mmCIF file of C-alpha atoms in Angstrom:
data_model
loop_
_atom_site.group_PDB
_atom_site.id
_atom_site.type_symbol
_atom_site.label_atom_id
_atom_site.label_comp_id
_atom_site.label_asym_id
_atom_site.label_seq_id
_atom_site.Cartn_x
_atom_site.Cartn_y
_atom_site.Cartn_z
ATOM 1 C CA MET U 1 -13.297 -10.618 9.129
ATOM 2 C CA GLU U 2 -11.362 -13.105 11.255
ATOM 3 C CA ASN U 3 -8.228 -12.445 9.229
ATOM 4 C CA MET U 4 -8.025 -8.804 10.220
ATOM 5 C CA ILE U 5 -5.266 -9.975 12.580
ATOM 6 C CA HIS U 6 -2.486 -11.750 10.738
ATOM 7 C CA SER U 7 1.223 -12.446 10.798
ATOM 8 C CA THR U 8 3.502 -10.227 8.748
ATOM 9 C CA VAL U 9 6.420 -11.098 6.472
ATOM 10 C CA PRO U 10 8.998 -13.191 8.420
ATOM 11 C CA HIS U 11 11.699 -11.052 9.963
ATOM 12 C CA VAL U 12 14.088 -10.956 12.888
ATOM 13 C CA PRO U 13 11.944 -9.971 15.903
ATOM 14 C CA PRO U 14 13.105 -7.453 18.520
ATOM 15 C CA VAL U 15 15.289 -9.066 21.171
ATOM 16 C CA THR U 16 13.989 -7.061 24.122
ATOM 17 C CA SER U 17 10.880 -5.174 25.199
ATOM 18 C CA VAL U 18 11.226 -1.553 26.312
ATOM 19 C CA VAL U 19 8.732 0.859 27.840
ATOM 20 C CA VAL U 20 7.989 3.967 25.772
ATOM 21 C CA SER U 21 5.277 6.616 25.910
ATOM 22 C CA LEU U 22 3.109 7.017 22.834
ATOM 23 C CA PRO U 23 2.554 10.589 21.627
ATOM 24 C CA VAL U 24 -0.529 12.120 23.288
ATOM 25 C CA ILE U 25 -2.387 14.496 20.970
ATOM 26 C CA ASP U 26 -4.557 17.276 22.359
ATOM 27 C CA MET U 27 -7.679 17.187 20.168
ATOM 28 C CA SER U 28 -8.691 20.659 21.408
ATOM 29 C CA CYS U 29 -5.862 22.271 19.422
ATOM 30 C CA SER U 30 -6.420 23.790 15.999
ATOM 31 C CA ARG U 31 -7.090 21.451 13.084
ATOM 32 C CA ASP U 32 -3.705 22.229 11.503
ATOM 33 C CA GLU U 33 -1.862 21.511 14.766
ATOM 34 C CA VAL U 34 -3.717 18.222 15.268
ATOM 35 C CA CYS U 35 -3.070 17.134 11.662
ATOM 36 C CA ARG U 36 0.635 17.928 11.984
ATOM 37 C CA ALA U 37 0.896 16.002 15.263
ATOM 38 C CA ILE U 38 -0.885 12.991 13.730
ATOM 39 C CA LEU U 39 1.420 13.004 10.699
ATOM 40 C CA ASP U 40 4.516 13.226 12.903
ATOM 41 C CA ALA U 41 3.302 10.271 14.983
ATOM 42 C CA GLY U 42 2.432 8.256 11.888
ATOM 43 C CA LYS U 43 5.827 8.699 10.276
ATOM 44 C CA GLU U 44 7.688 7.284 13.280
ATOM 45 C CA LEU U 45 5.586 5.070 15.563
ATOM 46 C CA GLY U 46 2.332 4.442 13.714
ATOM 47 C CA PHE U 47 0.455 4.966 17.008
ATOM 48 C CA PHE U 48 -0.815 7.933 19.005
ATOM 49 C CA GLN U 49 -3.174 8.595 21.925
ATOM 50 C CA ALA U 50 -6.006 11.100 22.208
ATOM 51 C CA GLY U 51 -8.491 11.971 24.918
ATOM 52 C CA ASP U 52 -12.239 11.350 24.719
ATOM 53 C CA GLY U 53 -14.915 10.869 27.399
ATOM 54 C CA VAL U 54 -16.714 8.070 25.510
ATOM 55 C CA MET U 55 -13.844 5.686 26.241
ATOM 56 C CA GLN U 56 -14.533 5.305 29.958
ATOM 57 C CA ASP U 57 -18.087 4.048 29.341
ATOM 58 C CA MET U 58 -16.965 1.662 26.598
ATOM 59 C CA ALA U 59 -14.279 0.043 28.743
ATOM 60 C CA ALA U 60 -16.633 -0.220 31.716
ATOM 61 C CA VAL U 61 -19.492 -1.850 29.808
ATOM 62 C CA GLY U 62 -17.062 -4.288 28.213
ATOM 63 C CA GLU U 63 -15.907 -5.454 31.626
ATOM 64 C CA GLU U 64 -19.526 -5.667 32.812
ATOM 65 C CA PHE U 65 -20.322 -8.022 29.935
ATOM 66 C CA LEU U 66 -17.326 -10.223 30.663
ATOM 67 C CA ARG U 67 -18.379 -10.564 34.313
ATOM 68 C CA LEU U 68 -21.819 -11.890 33.343
ATOM 69 C CA PRO U 69 -22.598 -15.530 34.241
ATOM 70 C CA ALA U 70 -21.677 -18.048 31.536
ATOM 71 C CA ALA U 71 -25.366 -18.814 30.973
ATOM 72 C CA ASP U 72 -25.936 -15.234 29.772
ATOM 73 C CA LYS U 73 -23.118 -15.494 27.212
ATOM 74 C CA VAL U 74 -23.266 -19.073 25.936
ATOM 75 C CA ASP U 75 -25.632 -18.326 23.023
ATOM 76 C CA LEU U 76 -23.146 -15.801 21.635
ATOM 77 C CA PHE U 77 -20.220 -18.248 21.481
ATOM 78 C CA SER U 78 -19.384 -19.219 17.895
ATOM 79 C CA GLU U 79 -16.386 -20.286 15.804
ATOM 80 C CA ASP U 80 -18.133 -19.162 12.599
ATOM 81 C CA VAL U 81 -15.847 -16.398 11.319
ATOM 82 C CA ASN U 82 -18.621 -15.008 9.103
ATOM 83 C CA LYS U 83 -20.997 -14.374 11.986
ATOM 84 C CA ALA U 84 -21.360 -10.645 12.582
ATOM 85 C CA THR U 85 -21.701 -10.755 16.375
ATOM 86 C CA ARG U 86 -20.032 -13.538 18.317
ATOM 87 C CA LEU U 87 -17.995 -14.502 21.378
ATOM 88 C CA PHE U 88 -14.866 -16.594 20.822
ATOM 89 C CA SER U 89 -11.481 -17.508 22.300
ATOM 90 C CA GLY U 90 -8.042 -17.233 20.694
ATOM 91 C CA THR U 91 -7.606 -16.223 17.056
ATOM 92 C CA THR U 92 -6.808 -19.346 15.025
ATOM 93 C CA TYR U 93 -8.964 -22.178 16.350
ATOM 94 C CA GLU U 94 -10.379 -22.982 12.935
ATOM 95 C CA THR U 95 -6.899 -23.529 11.431
ATOM 96 C CA GLY U 96 -5.413 -25.644 14.221
ATOM 97 C CA GLY U 97 -2.639 -23.104 14.798
ATOM 98 C CA GLU U 98 -1.367 -21.619 18.015
ATOM 99 C CA ARG U 99 -3.930 -20.621 20.609
ATOM 100 C CA TYR U 100 -3.615 -17.262 22.288
ATOM 101 C CA TRP U 101 -4.724 -16.233 25.763
ATOM 102 C CA ARG U 102 -7.712 -14.105 24.813
ATOM 103 C CA ASP U 103 -11.515 -14.059 24.943
ATOM 104 C CA CYS U 104 -13.200 -11.700 22.501
ATOM 105 C CA LEU U 105 -16.688 -10.298 21.946
ATOM 106 C CA ARG U 106 -16.828 -9.067 18.346
ATOM 107 C CA PHE U 107 -19.328 -6.768 16.668
ATOM 108 C CA ALA U 108 -19.229 -6.233 12.898
ATOM 109 C CA TYR U 109 -21.521 -4.019 10.859
ATOM 110 C CA ASP U 110 -21.729 -2.141 7.577
ATOM 111 C CA PHE U 111 -20.276 1.305 7.417
ATOM 112 C CA PRO U 112 -21.181 4.118 7.810
ATOM 113 C CA VAL U 113 -24.728 2.883 8.577
ATOM 114 C CA GLY U 114 -25.230 -0.676 9.795
ATOM 115 C CA ASN U 115 -28.225 -2.893 10.511
ATOM 116 C CA SER U 116 -26.626 -5.581 12.698
ATOM 117 C CA THR U 117 -27.629 -4.138 16.065
ATOM 118 C CA LYS U 118 -30.468 -6.655 16.399
ATOM 119 C CA ASP U 119 -27.824 -9.344 17.020
ATOM 120 C CA TRP U 120 -26.087 -7.393 19.779
ATOM 121 C CA PRO U 121 -26.277 -8.734 23.371
ATOM 122 C CA ASP U 122 -29.132 -7.380 25.486
ATOM 123 C CA LYS U 123 -27.063 -7.636 28.682
ATOM 124 C CA PRO U 124 -25.801 -5.552 30.382
ATOM 125 C CA GLN U 125 -28.773 -3.256 29.881
ATOM 126 C CA ARG U 126 -26.752 -0.233 28.733
ATOM 127 C CA LEU U 127 -24.434 -2.141 26.390
ATOM 128 C CA ARG U 128 -26.271 -1.313 23.144
ATOM 129 C CA GLU U 129 -26.442 2.404 23.902
ATOM 130 C CA VAL U 130 -22.773 2.638 24.889
ATOM 131 C CA VAL U 131 -21.557 0.639 21.880
ATOM 132 C CA GLU U 132 -23.662 2.751 19.524
ATOM 133 C CA ASN U 133 -22.162 5.952 20.983
ATOM 134 C CA PHE U 134 -18.697 4.479 20.588
ATOM 135 C CA THR U 135 -19.317 3.611 16.938
ATOM 136 C CA LEU U 136 -20.205 7.231 16.249
ATOM 137 C CA LEU U 137 -16.428 7.687 16.100
ATOM 138 C CA ALA U 138 -16.388 5.559 12.962
ATOM 139 C CA ARG U 139 -19.297 7.411 11.400
ATOM 140 C CA GLY U 140 -17.645 10.753 12.142
ATOM 141 C CA LEU U 141 -14.421 9.581 10.547
ATOM 142 C CA ALA U 142 -16.399 8.334 7.541
ATOM 143 C CA MET U 143 -17.852 11.774 6.897
ATOM 144 C CA GLU U 144 -14.507 13.485 7.521
ATOM 145 C CA LEU U 145 -12.693 11.189 5.074
ATOM 146 C CA ASN U 146 -15.553 11.104 2.535
ATOM 147 C CA LEU U 147 -15.776 7.314 2.780
ATOM 148 C CA SER U 148 -18.867 5.933 1.084
ATOM 149 C CA GLY U 149 -18.823 2.317 2.258
ATOM 150 C CA GLY U 150 -17.071 -0.461 4.111
ATOM 151 C CA TYR U 151 -17.500 -2.043 7.496
ATOM 152 C CA VAL U 152 -16.404 -1.692 11.099
ATOM 153 C CA THR U 153 -15.327 -4.371 13.555
ATOM 154 C CA LEU U 154 -15.456 -3.701 17.275
ATOM 155 C CA ASP U 155 -13.634 -6.134 19.582
ATOM 156 C CA ILE U 156 -13.905 -6.286 23.363
ATOM 157 C CA ASN U 157 -10.769 -8.251 24.262
ATOM 158 C CA HIS U 158 -10.248 -9.919 27.634
ATOM 159 C CA TYR U 159 -6.897 -11.395 28.682
ATOM 160 C CA PRO U 160 -7.351 -13.378 31.955
ATOM 161 C CA PRO U 161 -4.400 -13.925 34.319
ATOM 162 C CA CYS U 162 -2.133 -16.527 32.715
ATOM 163 C CA PRO U 163 -0.397 -19.178 34.884
ATOM 164 C CA ASN U 164 2.687 -19.095 32.649
ATOM 165 C CA PRO U 165 2.971 -15.879 30.599
ATOM 166 C CA SER U 166 6.381 -16.884 29.236
ATOM 167 C CA ILE U 167 4.913 -19.495 26.873
ATOM 168 C CA THR U 168 1.961 -17.618 25.399
ATOM 169 C CA LEU U 169 0.826 -14.213 24.161
ATOM 170 C CA GLY U 170 -2.449 -12.345 24.267
ATOM 171 C CA LEU U 171 -2.034 -11.625 20.549
ATOM 172 C CA PRO U 172 0.886 -12.539 18.255
ATOM 173 C CA PRO U 173 3.121 -9.923 16.600
ATOM 174 C CA HIS U 174 1.098 -8.495 13.711
ATOM 175 C CA CYS U 175 0.221 -5.438 11.663
ATOM 176 C CA ASP U 176 -3.409 -4.453 11.140
ATOM 177 C CA ARG U 177 -4.767 -4.661 7.590
ATOM 178 C CA ASP U 178 -7.431 -2.031 8.193
ATOM 179 C CA LEU U 179 -7.380 1.679 7.510
ATOM 180 C CA ILE U 180 -7.079 2.590 11.192
ATOM 181 C CA ALA U 181 -7.769 0.901 14.532
ATOM 182 C CA ILE U 182 -9.000 2.704 17.648
ATOM 183 C CA LEU U 183 -8.223 1.055 20.998
ATOM 184 C CA VAL U 184 -9.328 1.883 24.528
ATOM 185 C CA LYS U 185 -6.680 2.247 27.281
ATOM 186 C CA PRO U 186 -4.120 2.360 28.865
ATOM 187 C CA VAL U 187 -4.275 6.133 29.457
ATOM 188 C CA PRO U 188 -7.431 6.931 31.498
ATOM 189 C CA HIS U 189 -10.206 8.510 29.401
ATOM 190 C CA ALA U 190 -8.093 8.269 26.234
ATOM 191 C CA PHE U 191 -7.866 6.046 23.181
ATOM 192 C CA ILE U 192 -5.000 4.819 21.011
ATOM 193 C CA VAL U 193 -5.111 5.182 17.224
ATOM 194 C CA ASN U 194 -3.095 2.656 15.229
ATOM 195 C CA PHE U 195 -2.458 3.165 11.516
ATOM 196 C CA GLY U 196 -3.261 0.060 9.448
ATOM 197 C CA GLN U 197 -1.546 -1.263 6.339
ATOM 198 C CA GLN U 198 -4.220 0.208 4.080
ATOM 199 C CA LEU U 199 -3.372 3.702 5.302
ATOM 200 C CA GLU U 200 0.322 2.993 4.697
ATOM 201 C CA VAL U 201 -0.563 2.106 1.095
ATOM 202 C CA VAL U 202 -2.819 5.148 0.617
ATOM 203 C CA THR U 203 -0.104 7.513 1.908
ATOM 204 C CA ASN U 204 2.559 5.710 -0.154
ATOM 205 C CA GLY U 205 4.536 4.740 2.927
ATOM 206 C CA MET U 206 4.516 8.137 4.646
ATOM 207 C CA LEU U 207 2.380 6.838 7.544
ATOM 208 C CA LYS U 208 3.597 3.524 8.939
ATOM 209 C CA SER U 209 1.687 0.410 9.971
ATOM 210 C CA ILE U 210 3.779 -0.817 12.880
ATOM 211 C CA GLU U 211 3.988 -4.390 14.155
ATOM 212 C CA HIS U 212 2.632 -4.828 17.680
ATOM 213 C CA ARG U 213 1.584 -7.579 20.076
ATOM 214 C CA VAL U 214 -0.242 -8.128 23.377
ATOM 215 C CA MET U 215 1.509 -9.657 26.399
ATOM 216 C CA THR U 216 -0.085 -11.657 29.214
ATOM 217 C CA ASN U 217 0.680 -11.628 32.934
ATOM 218 C CA SER U 218 0.037 -14.004 35.822
ATOM 219 C CA ALA U 219 -1.445 -11.539 38.304
ATOM 220 C CA LEU U 220 -4.027 -9.305 36.645
ATOM 221 C CA ALA U 221 -6.607 -9.564 33.887
ATOM 222 C CA ARG U 222 -6.561 -7.028 31.063
ATOM 223 C CA THR U 223 -9.510 -5.776 29.011
ATOM 224 C CA SER U 224 -9.269 -3.634 25.885
ATOM 225 C CA VAL U 225 -11.693 -2.428 23.232
ATOM 226 C CA ALA U 226 -10.541 -2.153 19.607
ATOM 227 C CA MET U 227 -12.504 -0.694 16.698
ATOM 228 C CA SER U 228 -11.207 -1.175 13.152
ATOM 229 C CA ILE U 229 -12.378 0.658 10.035
ATOM 230 C CA ALA U 230 -12.134 -1.301 6.780
ATOM 231 C CA PRO U 231 -13.265 -0.765 3.156
ATOM 232 C CA THR U 232 -15.564 -2.928 1.082
ATOM 233 C CA GLU U 233 -14.249 -6.323 -0.011
ATOM 234 C CA ASN U 234 -14.055 -5.476 -3.742
ATOM 235 C CA CYS U 235 -12.432 -2.042 -3.625
ATOM 236 C CA VAL U 236 -8.996 -1.348 -5.128
ATOM 237 C CA ILE U 237 -6.480 0.326 -2.809
ATOM 238 C CA GLY U 238 -3.563 2.418 -4.062
ATOM 239 C CA PRO U 239 -1.591 5.583 -3.272
ATOM 240 C CA ALA U 240 -3.679 8.754 -3.221
ATOM 241 C CA GLU U 241 -2.995 11.441 -5.819
ATOM 242 C CA GLU U 242 -1.495 13.637 -3.098
ATOM 243 C CA PHE U 243 1.283 11.073 -2.573
ATOM 244 C CA PRO U 244 3.134 10.557 -5.879
ATOM 245 C CA PHE U 245 5.369 7.584 -6.523
ATOM 246 C CA THR U 246 8.524 9.653 -6.074
ATOM 247 C CA MET U 247 7.747 10.046 -2.359
ATOM 248 C CA PHE U 248 8.158 6.330 -1.785
ATOM 249 C CA MET U 249 11.931 6.245 -1.408
ATOM 250 C CA VAL U 250 13.499 2.822 -0.896
ATOM 251 C CA PRO U 251 17.212 2.723 0.033
ATOM 252 C CA GLY U 252 19.564 0.242 -1.587
ATOM 253 C CA LEU U 253 22.574 2.056 -3.071
ATOM 254 C CA GLU U 254 25.812 1.581 -1.097
ATOM 255 C CA VAL U 255 29.223 3.169 -1.795
ATOM 256 C CA ALA U 256 32.626 1.774 -0.787
ATOM 257 C CA CYS U 257 34.517 4.138 1.529
ATOM 258 C CA LYS U 258 37.647 3.320 3.566
ATOM 259 C CA GLY U 259 36.874 -0.374 3.743
ATOM 260 C CA ASP U 260 33.183 0.026 4.616
ATOM 261 C CA TRP U 261 29.950 0.098 2.640
ATOM 262 C CA ILE U 262 28.199 3.432 3.192
ATOM 263 C CA LYS U 263 24.416 3.496 2.717
ATOM 264 C CA VAL U 264 23.178 6.323 0.493
ATOM 265 C CA LYS U 265 19.962 7.878 1.792
ATOM 266 C CA PRO U 266 17.589 8.652 -1.107
ATOM 267 C CA LEU U 267 16.238 12.194 -1.266
ATOM 268 C CA PRO U 268 12.883 13.136 -2.832
ATOM 269 C CA GLN U 269 13.102 15.099 -6.107
ATOM 270 C CA ALA U 270 16.897 14.624 -6.314
ATOM 271 C CA PHE U 271 19.328 12.520 -8.343
ATOM 272 C CA VAL U 272 22.716 10.933 -7.646
ATOM 273 C CA VAL U 273 25.747 11.752 -9.829
ATOM 274 C CA ASN U 274 28.465 9.095 -10.007
ATOM 275 C CA PHE U 275 31.892 9.814 -11.543
ATOM 276 C CA GLY U 276 32.895 7.143 -14.057
ATOM 277 C CA GLN U 277 36.342 5.711 -14.754
ATOM 278 C CA GLN U 278 36.787 7.847 -17.883
ATOM 279 C CA LEU U 279 36.497 10.994 -15.772
ATOM 280 C CA GLU U 280 39.024 9.604 -13.292
ATOM 281 C CA VAL U 281 41.480 9.020 -16.172
ATOM 282 C CA VAL U 282 40.883 12.441 -17.756
ATOM 283 C CA THR U 283 41.407 14.226 -14.418
ATOM 284 C CA ASN U 284 44.477 12.095 -13.704
ATOM 285 C CA GLY U 285 42.911 10.716 -10.533
ATOM 286 C CA LEU U 286 41.643 14.009 -9.137
ATOM 287 C CA LEU U 287 38.023 12.837 -9.390
ATOM 288 C CA LYS U 288 37.470 9.265 -8.226
ATOM 289 C CA SER U 289 35.353 6.499 -9.730
ATOM 290 C CA ILE U 290 34.175 4.702 -6.601
ATOM 291 C CA GLU U 291 33.035 1.094 -6.345
ATOM 292 C CA HIS U 292 29.369 0.798 -5.423
ATOM 293 C CA ARG U 293 26.626 -1.801 -5.218
ATOM 294 C CA VAL U 294 22.866 -2.180 -4.826
ATOM 295 C CA THR U 295 21.397 -4.315 -2.036
ATOM 296 C CA THR U 296 17.970 -5.952 -1.938
ATOM 297 C CA ASN U 297 15.397 -6.220 0.841
ATOM 298 C CA SER U 298 12.567 -8.612 1.698
ATOM 299 C CA ALA U 299 9.805 -6.040 2.186
ATOM 300 C CA ARG U 300 9.712 -3.599 -0.722
ATOM 301 C CA ALA U 301 10.523 -3.360 -4.401
ATOM 302 C CA ARG U 302 12.967 -0.711 -5.595
ATOM 303 C CA THR U 303 13.111 1.002 -8.992
ATOM 304 C CA SER U 304 15.903 3.277 -10.218
ATOM 305 C CA VAL U 305 16.654 5.087 -13.480
ATOM 306 C CA CYS U 306 20.278 5.302 -14.642
ATOM 307 C CA LYS U 307 21.602 7.520 -17.451
ATOM 308 C CA ARG U 308 25.226 7.255 -18.607
ATOM 309 C CA ILE U 309 27.142 9.834 -20.653
ATOM 310 C CA TYR U 310 29.629 8.460 -23.168
ATOM 311 C CA ASN U 311 32.107 10.534 -25.196
ATOM 312 C CA VAL U 312 33.449 8.831 -28.313
ATOM 313 C CA VAL U 313 36.857 10.205 -29.406
ATOM 314 C CA LYS U 314 39.574 9.205 -31.839
ATOM 315 C CA LEU U 315 42.919 7.989 -30.602
ATOM 316 C CA GLY U 316 45.156 10.920 -29.745
ATOM 317 C CA GLU U 317 42.396 13.521 -29.536
ATOM 318 C CA SER U 318 41.652 15.492 -26.389
ATOM 319 C CA LEU U 319 38.308 15.311 -24.604
ATOM 320 C CA ASN U 320 38.555 19.068 -23.939
ATOM 321 C CA LEU U 321 37.548 18.487 -20.362
ATOM 322 C CA THR U 322 40.845 19.412 -18.708
ATOM 323 C CA THR U 323 41.227 23.057 -19.690
ATOM 324 C CA ASN U 324 41.062 24.272 -16.097
ATOM 325 C CA LEU U 325 42.392 21.109 -14.461
ATOM 326 C CA LYS U 326 45.685 22.692 -13.367
ATOM 327 C CA ASP U 327 43.812 25.586 -11.757
ATOM 328 C CA VAL U 328 41.517 23.156 -9.965
ATOM 329 C CA GLN U 329 44.494 21.124 -8.714
ATOM 330 C CA LYS U 330 46.088 24.287 -7.333
ATOM 331 C CA GLU U 331 42.901 25.130 -5.438
ATOM 332 C CA VAL U 332 42.738 21.588 -4.008
#
């Protein structure tokens, strides 16, 4: 469970941070409109926001717990990553790696029905009731998606003011391995939904799992609540039948044009026709055989199918392909 946050394949990180607004989806719209808005958000950003009244209580009770005296929380502190309910700091203490500026209260339980509530904190008094109401989101999603099993992790994250934010992060850049993650804040009374890598696999790349991170600051503390939905440990994950292999289009073909390499954008259910040198000779240069290449990438495999047409002729015979060539040249 501890490894639900992890580093992704090495890449060149963004140079700057910019402020953008995540799409806000009105859940009161029709089902078709909501589904379309979610798909549009998933194809581009991998995040969206939606309103719900449960979020205010969840954020408030999380902050109430964090303000409790240390004596009321000490029994929950544990570095045992297999413990279902625990309080811990950072994310990689057990490996000796970097330490991040975060305290976290984590709940984990079986899905859609769990039996771990007996280990939940009994302070503040309303914590159990509020957390249980919040986890109804997961159970509702389970029924909607026809999920038969798995588990849910619920993190209450606290990022205290940091004396030197320039040398640390709240959380490192990462993608979530889960199906989806639901986070409380920053829009009042709303939550953020983040698509995990499992959902990217299931949709064959149509919905994106986007890398994200948490920053610290020196003036104010920050508290967030994140709920992740994950499958059972032994299940096999693959593209759903509704998302055939042909939808997973990986670019790579480049064509030489006026001194530059032009990237060819792959199109679903289409093929590329390339004129060969024989056709350039037969048309006396009217049709061009253009130099091209295939590039590789570090993230995804690419498969292509190539069919060539050869015409074997005897010396001196015509290919019978130039009957209308003069007419074509006149039109050009």
